[in-house]
Short mmCIF file of C-alpha atoms in Angstrom, two decimals:
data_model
loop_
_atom_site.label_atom_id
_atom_site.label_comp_id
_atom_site.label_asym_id
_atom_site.label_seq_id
_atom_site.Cartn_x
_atom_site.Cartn_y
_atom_site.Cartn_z
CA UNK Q 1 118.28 9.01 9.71
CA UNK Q 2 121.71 7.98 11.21
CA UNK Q 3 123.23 5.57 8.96
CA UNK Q 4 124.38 3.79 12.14
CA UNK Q 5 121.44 2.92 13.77
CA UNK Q 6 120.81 -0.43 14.47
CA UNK Q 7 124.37 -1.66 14.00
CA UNK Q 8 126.04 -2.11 17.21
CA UNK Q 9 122.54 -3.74 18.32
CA UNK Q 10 122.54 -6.01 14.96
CA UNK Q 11 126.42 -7.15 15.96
CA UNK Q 12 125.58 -8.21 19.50
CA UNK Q 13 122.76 -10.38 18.95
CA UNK Q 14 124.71 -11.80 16.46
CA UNK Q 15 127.28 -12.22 18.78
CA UNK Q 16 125.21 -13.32 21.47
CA UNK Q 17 122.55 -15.47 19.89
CA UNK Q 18 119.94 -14.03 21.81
CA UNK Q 19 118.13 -10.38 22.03
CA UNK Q 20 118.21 -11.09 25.82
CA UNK Q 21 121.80 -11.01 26.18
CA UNK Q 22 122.62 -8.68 23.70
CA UNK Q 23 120.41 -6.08 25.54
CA UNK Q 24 122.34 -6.51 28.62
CA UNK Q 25 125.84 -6.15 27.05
CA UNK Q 26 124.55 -3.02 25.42
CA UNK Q 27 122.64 -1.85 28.64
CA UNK Q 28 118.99 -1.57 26.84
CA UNK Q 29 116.51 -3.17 27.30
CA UNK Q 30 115.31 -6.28 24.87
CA UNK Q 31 112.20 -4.38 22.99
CA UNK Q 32 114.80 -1.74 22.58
CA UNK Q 33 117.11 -3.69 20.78
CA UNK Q 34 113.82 -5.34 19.22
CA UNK Q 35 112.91 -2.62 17.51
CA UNK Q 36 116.24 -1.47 16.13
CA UNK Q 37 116.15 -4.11 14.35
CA UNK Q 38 113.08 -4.14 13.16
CA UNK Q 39 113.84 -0.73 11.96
CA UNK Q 40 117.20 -1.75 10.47
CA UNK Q 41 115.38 -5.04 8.29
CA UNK Q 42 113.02 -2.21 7.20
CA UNK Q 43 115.67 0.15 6.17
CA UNK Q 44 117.85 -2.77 4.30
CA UNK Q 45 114.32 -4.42 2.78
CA UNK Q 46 116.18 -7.83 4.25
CA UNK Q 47 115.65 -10.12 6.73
CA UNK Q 48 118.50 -10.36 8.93
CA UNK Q 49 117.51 -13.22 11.39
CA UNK Q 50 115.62 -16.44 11.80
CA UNK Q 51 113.97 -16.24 14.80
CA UNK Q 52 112.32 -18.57 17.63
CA UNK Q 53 111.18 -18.03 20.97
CA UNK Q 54 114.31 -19.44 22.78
CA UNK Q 55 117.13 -18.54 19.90
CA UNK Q 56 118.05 -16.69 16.91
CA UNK Q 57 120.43 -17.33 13.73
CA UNK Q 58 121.60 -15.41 11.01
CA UNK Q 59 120.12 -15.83 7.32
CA UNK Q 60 122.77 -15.64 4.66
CA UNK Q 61 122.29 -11.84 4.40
CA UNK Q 62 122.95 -11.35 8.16
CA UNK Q 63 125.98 -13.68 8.14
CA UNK Q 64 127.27 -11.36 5.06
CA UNK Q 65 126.14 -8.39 7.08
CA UNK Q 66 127.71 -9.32 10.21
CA UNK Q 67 131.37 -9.29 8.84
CA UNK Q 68 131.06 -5.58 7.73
CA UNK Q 69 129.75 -4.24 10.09
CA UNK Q 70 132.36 -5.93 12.35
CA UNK Q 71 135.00 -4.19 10.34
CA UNK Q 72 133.02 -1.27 10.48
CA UNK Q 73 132.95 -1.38 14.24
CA UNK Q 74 136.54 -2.19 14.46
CA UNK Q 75 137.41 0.96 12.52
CA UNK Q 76 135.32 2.74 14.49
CA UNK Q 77 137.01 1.61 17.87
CA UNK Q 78 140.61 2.09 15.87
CA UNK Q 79 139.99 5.91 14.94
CA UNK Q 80 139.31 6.66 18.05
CA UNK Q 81 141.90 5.08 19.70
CA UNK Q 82 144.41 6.93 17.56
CA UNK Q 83 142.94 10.28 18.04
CA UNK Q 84 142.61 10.21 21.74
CA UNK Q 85 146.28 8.58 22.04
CA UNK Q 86 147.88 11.56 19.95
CA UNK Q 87 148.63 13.17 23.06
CA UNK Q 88 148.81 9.97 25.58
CA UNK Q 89 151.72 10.19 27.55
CA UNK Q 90 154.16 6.90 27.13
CA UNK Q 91 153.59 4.68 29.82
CA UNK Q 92 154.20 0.88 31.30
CA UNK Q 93 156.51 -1.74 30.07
CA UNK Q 94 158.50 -1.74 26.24
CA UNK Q 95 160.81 -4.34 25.18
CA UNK Q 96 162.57 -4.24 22.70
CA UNK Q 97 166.01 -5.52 20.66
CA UNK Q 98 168.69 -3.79 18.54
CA UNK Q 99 172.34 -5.39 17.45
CA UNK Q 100 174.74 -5.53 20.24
CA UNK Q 101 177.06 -2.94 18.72
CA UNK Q 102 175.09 -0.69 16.53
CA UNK Q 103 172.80 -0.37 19.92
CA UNK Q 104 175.10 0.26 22.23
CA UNK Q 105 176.55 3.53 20.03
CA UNK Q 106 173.04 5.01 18.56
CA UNK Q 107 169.90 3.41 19.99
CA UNK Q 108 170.47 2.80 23.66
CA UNK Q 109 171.69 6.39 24.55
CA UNK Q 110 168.72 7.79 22.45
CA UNK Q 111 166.44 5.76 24.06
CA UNK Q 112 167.84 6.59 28.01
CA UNK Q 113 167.05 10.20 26.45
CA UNK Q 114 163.56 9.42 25.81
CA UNK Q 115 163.09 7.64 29.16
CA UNK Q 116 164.14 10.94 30.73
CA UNK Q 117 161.25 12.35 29.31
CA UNK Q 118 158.73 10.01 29.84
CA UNK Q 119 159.65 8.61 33.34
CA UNK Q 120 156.11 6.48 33.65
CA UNK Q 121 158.14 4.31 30.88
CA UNK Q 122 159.94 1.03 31.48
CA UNK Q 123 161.99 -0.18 28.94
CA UNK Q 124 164.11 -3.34 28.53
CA UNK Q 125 166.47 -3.78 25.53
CA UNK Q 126 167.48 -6.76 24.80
CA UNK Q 127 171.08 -6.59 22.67
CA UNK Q 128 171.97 -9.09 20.96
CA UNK Q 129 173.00 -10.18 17.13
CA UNK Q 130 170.57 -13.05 17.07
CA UNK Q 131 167.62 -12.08 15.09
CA UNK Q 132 164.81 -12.58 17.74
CA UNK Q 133 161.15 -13.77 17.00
CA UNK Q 134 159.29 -10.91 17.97
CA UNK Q 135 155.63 -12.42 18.46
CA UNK Q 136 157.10 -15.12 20.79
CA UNK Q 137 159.80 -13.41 22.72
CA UNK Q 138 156.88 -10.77 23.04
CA UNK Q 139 158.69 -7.79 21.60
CA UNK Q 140 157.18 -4.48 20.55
CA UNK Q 141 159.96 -3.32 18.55
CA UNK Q 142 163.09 -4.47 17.00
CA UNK Q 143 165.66 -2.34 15.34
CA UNK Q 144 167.16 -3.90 12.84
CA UNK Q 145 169.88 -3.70 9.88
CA UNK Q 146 170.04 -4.48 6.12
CA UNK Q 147 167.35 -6.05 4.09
CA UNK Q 148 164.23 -7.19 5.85
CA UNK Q 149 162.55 -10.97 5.60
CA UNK Q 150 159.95 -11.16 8.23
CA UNK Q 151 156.95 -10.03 6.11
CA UNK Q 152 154.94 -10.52 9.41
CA UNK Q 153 156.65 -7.37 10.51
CA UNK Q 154 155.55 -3.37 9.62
CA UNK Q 155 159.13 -1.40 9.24
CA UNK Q 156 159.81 1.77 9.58
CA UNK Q 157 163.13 3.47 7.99
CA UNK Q 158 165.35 5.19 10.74
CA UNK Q 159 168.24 5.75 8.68
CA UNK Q 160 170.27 4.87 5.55
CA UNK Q 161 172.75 2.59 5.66
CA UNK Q 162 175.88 1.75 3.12
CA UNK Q 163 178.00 -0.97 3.05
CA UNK Q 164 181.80 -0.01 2.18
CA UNK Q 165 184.58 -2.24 1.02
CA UNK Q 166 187.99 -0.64 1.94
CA UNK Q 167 191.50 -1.14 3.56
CA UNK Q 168 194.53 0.58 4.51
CA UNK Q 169 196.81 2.39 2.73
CA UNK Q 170 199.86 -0.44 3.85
CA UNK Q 171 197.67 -2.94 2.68
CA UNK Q 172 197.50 -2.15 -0.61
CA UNK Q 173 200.92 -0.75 -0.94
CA UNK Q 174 202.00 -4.23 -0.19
CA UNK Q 175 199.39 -6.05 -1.80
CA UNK Q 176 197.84 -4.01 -4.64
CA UNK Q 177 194.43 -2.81 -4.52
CA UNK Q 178 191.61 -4.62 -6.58
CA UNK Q 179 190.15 -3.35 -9.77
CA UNK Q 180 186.84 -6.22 -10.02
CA UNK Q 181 185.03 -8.45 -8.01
CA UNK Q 182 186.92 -11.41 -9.54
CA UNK Q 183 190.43 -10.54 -8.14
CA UNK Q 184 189.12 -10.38 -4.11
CA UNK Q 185 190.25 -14.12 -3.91
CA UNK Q 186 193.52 -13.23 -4.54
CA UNK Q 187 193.34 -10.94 -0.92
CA UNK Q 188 192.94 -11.46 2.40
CA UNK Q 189 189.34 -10.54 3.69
CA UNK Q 190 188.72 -9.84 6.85
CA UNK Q 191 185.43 -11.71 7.60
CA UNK Q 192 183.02 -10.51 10.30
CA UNK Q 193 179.39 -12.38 11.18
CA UNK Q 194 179.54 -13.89 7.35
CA UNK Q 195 181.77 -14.61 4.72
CA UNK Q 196 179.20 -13.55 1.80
CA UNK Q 197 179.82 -10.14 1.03
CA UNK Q 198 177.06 -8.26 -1.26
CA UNK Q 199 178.07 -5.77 -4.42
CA UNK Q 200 176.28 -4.67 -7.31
CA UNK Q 201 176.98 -5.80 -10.51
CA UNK Q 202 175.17 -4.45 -13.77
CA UNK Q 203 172.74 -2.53 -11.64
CA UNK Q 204 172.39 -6.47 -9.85
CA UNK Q 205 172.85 -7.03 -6.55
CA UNK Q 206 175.86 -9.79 -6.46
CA UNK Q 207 177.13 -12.47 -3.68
CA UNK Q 208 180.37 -13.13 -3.79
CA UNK Q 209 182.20 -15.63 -0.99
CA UNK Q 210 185.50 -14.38 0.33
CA UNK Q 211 187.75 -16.10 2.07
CA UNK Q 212 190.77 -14.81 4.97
CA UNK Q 213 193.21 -15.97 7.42
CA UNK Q 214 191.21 -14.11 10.27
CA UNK Q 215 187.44 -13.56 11.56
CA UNK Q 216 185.45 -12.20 14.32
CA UNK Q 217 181.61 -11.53 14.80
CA UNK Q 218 182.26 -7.90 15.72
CA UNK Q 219 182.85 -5.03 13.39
CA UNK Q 220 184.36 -2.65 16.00
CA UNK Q 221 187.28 -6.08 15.95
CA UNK Q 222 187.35 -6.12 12.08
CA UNK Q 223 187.67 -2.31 11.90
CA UNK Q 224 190.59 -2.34 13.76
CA UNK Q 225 192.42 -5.38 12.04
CA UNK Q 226 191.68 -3.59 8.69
CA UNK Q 227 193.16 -0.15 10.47
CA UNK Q 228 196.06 -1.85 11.30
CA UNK Q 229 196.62 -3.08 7.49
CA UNK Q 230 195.57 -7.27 7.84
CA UNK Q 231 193.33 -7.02 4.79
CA UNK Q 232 190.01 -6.03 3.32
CA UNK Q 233 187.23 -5.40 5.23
CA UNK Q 234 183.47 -4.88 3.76
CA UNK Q 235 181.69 -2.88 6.76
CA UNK Q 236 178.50 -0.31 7.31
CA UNK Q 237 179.24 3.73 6.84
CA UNK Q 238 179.39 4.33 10.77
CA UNK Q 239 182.46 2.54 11.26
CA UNK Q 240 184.43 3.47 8.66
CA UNK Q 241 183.35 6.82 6.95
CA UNK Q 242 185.54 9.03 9.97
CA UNK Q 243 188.30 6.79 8.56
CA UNK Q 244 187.95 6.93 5.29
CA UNK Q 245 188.29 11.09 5.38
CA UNK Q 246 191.13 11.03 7.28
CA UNK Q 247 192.48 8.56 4.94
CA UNK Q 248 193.30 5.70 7.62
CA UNK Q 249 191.10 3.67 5.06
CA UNK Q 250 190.95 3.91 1.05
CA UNK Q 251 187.47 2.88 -0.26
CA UNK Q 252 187.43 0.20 -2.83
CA UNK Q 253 185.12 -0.61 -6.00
CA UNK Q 254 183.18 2.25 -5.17
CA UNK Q 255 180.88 1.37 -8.30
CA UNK Q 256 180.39 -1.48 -6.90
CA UNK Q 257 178.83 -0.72 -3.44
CA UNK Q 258 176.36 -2.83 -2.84
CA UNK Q 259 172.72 -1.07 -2.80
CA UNK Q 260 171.96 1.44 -0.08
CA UNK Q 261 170.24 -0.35 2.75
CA UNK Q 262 168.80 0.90 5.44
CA UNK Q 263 168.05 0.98 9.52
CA UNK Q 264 164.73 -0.10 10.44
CA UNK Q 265 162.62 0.36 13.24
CA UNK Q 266 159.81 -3.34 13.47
CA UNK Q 267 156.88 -3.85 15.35
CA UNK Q 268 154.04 -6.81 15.20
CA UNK Q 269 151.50 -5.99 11.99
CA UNK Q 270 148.72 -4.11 13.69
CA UNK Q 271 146.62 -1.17 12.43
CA UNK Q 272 147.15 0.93 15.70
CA UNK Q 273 150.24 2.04 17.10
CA UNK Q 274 150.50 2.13 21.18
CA UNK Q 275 151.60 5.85 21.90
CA UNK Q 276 154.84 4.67 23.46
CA UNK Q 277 155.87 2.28 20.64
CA UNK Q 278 154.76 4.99 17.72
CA UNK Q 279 156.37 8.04 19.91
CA UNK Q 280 159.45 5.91 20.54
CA UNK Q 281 159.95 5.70 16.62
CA UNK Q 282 159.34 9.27 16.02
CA UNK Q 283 161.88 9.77 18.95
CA UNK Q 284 164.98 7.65 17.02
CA UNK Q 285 164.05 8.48 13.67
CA UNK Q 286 165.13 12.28 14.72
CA UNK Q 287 167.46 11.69 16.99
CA UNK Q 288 169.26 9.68 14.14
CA UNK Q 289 168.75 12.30 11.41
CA UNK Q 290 171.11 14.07 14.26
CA UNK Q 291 174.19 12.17 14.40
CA UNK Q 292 177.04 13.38 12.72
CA UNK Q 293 177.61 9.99 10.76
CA UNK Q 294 173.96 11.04 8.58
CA UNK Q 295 174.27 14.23 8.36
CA UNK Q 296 177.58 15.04 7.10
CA UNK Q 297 178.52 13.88 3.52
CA UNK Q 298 180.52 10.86 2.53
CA UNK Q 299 183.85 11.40 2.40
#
């Protein structure tokens, strides 16, 4: 006897209230849906429903019943949804959000690769270094950098990323370079979006406020006034790591790096991936295995 029999005709007049309607959502008719289940009570040696001539309700077994077997159902509905999308071609309208600069250099150009691909895709990216509410600005993914907060959110890991505290080579000529966390007040940091800079400390991630006579919200700026020997500067492995092999930049407290990090790739917490969001992912997470700035080896 199939196991299943009886359930889809149990949920819907459950659903519906009455054996009536249920028959005419499922397209049977009502002494169909009668009898399975009739046949179902039988098999579970339970009654399922009170039952009068205009209505029905649920006993306490039925109302127990009814939530497993609408999880059933909806597991039902999910596996086949994710087999029969495995080869769904990307399609209709994906927005999405990534950092103004760290989009503009890896994500947008891999993503105008992927559209070339899949041409019955729209995509709009919205960049920007606010960190955007994805269920209200109605976002299906969000790349983002760092440590995550929004539990709400499933991540997926794109790449690594490591934060690097260096300067240049007239810097610290003039200036000395620092041996501990505790002598960084006595130098000039160049602060980007924040003046908390993180470092690890005992196996510990640490905080530490630093404090400069310049600051700018963009790393590409802070790269360049640490380049041209202003001060410290505590920035992410794609800027600086070409630098720091040519020697332009001298990395500093290496021990002290703060804990790798990573880029992620967010989307809303549901069990089922649409085939453009889930092949999008796929898409960066090679492309970015790719660039030159993950595959070569620190300096």
């Amino acid at each position: 006897m199939n196991r299943w029999e009886g359930l889809d005709e149990f949920v819907a007049v459950a659903e519906c209230g009455q054996f009536t309607a249920a028959a005419e959502r499922l397209g049977l008719s009502s002494s169909q849906v009668s009898r399975q289940i009739a046949r179902l009570e039988e098999r579970l040696q339970t009654r399922l429903f009170y039952r009068s001539t205009r209505r029905v309700a649920l006993t306490e077994a039925g109302q127990t019943f009814l939530q497993h077997c609408q999880r059933l159902q909806d597991a039902r509905e999910e596996a086949l949804r994710a087999v029969g999308d495995l080869g769904s071609e990307p399609k209709g309208l994906l927005r999405m959000t990534c950092a103004v600069a760290y989009g503009e250099r890896f994500i947008v150009p891999l993503v105008t690769d992927f559209m070339s691909r899949h041409p019955q895709l729209r995509v709009e990216i919205e960049l920007s270094n606010r960190t955007l509410d994805m269920v209200q600005e109605g976002l299906d993914l969000a790349i983002r950098l760092g440590r995550l907060q929004d539990s709400r959110l499933v991540a997926t890991r794109l790449a690594p990323r490591q934060m690097y505290l260096c300067a240049a080579p007239a810097y610290l000529q003039r200036y000395g370079r620092p041996h501990s966390l505790s002598e960084l007040g006595r130098h000039n940091c160049l602060i980007g979006s924040s003046e908390i800079w993180s470092f690890q400390l005992d196996g510990r991630e640490s905080s530490q406020r630093v404090q400069g006579n310049w600051r700018c919200n963009s790393g590409q700026a802070v790269l360049d006034a640490a380049l041209r020997g202003l001060g410290l500067c505590q920035l992410p492995d794609y800027y600086v790591l070409e630098h720091l092999r040519s020697g332009a930049l001298v990395s500093l407290l290496a021990n002290q790096q703060p804990p790798n990090t990573a880029v992620w790739a967010l989307y809303p917490q549901q069990r089922h991936l649409s085939p453009k969001v889930r092949q999008l992912v796929d898409f960066l997470k090679a492309g970015m295995a790719q660039r030159a700035e993950y595959r070569a080896s620190p300096f």
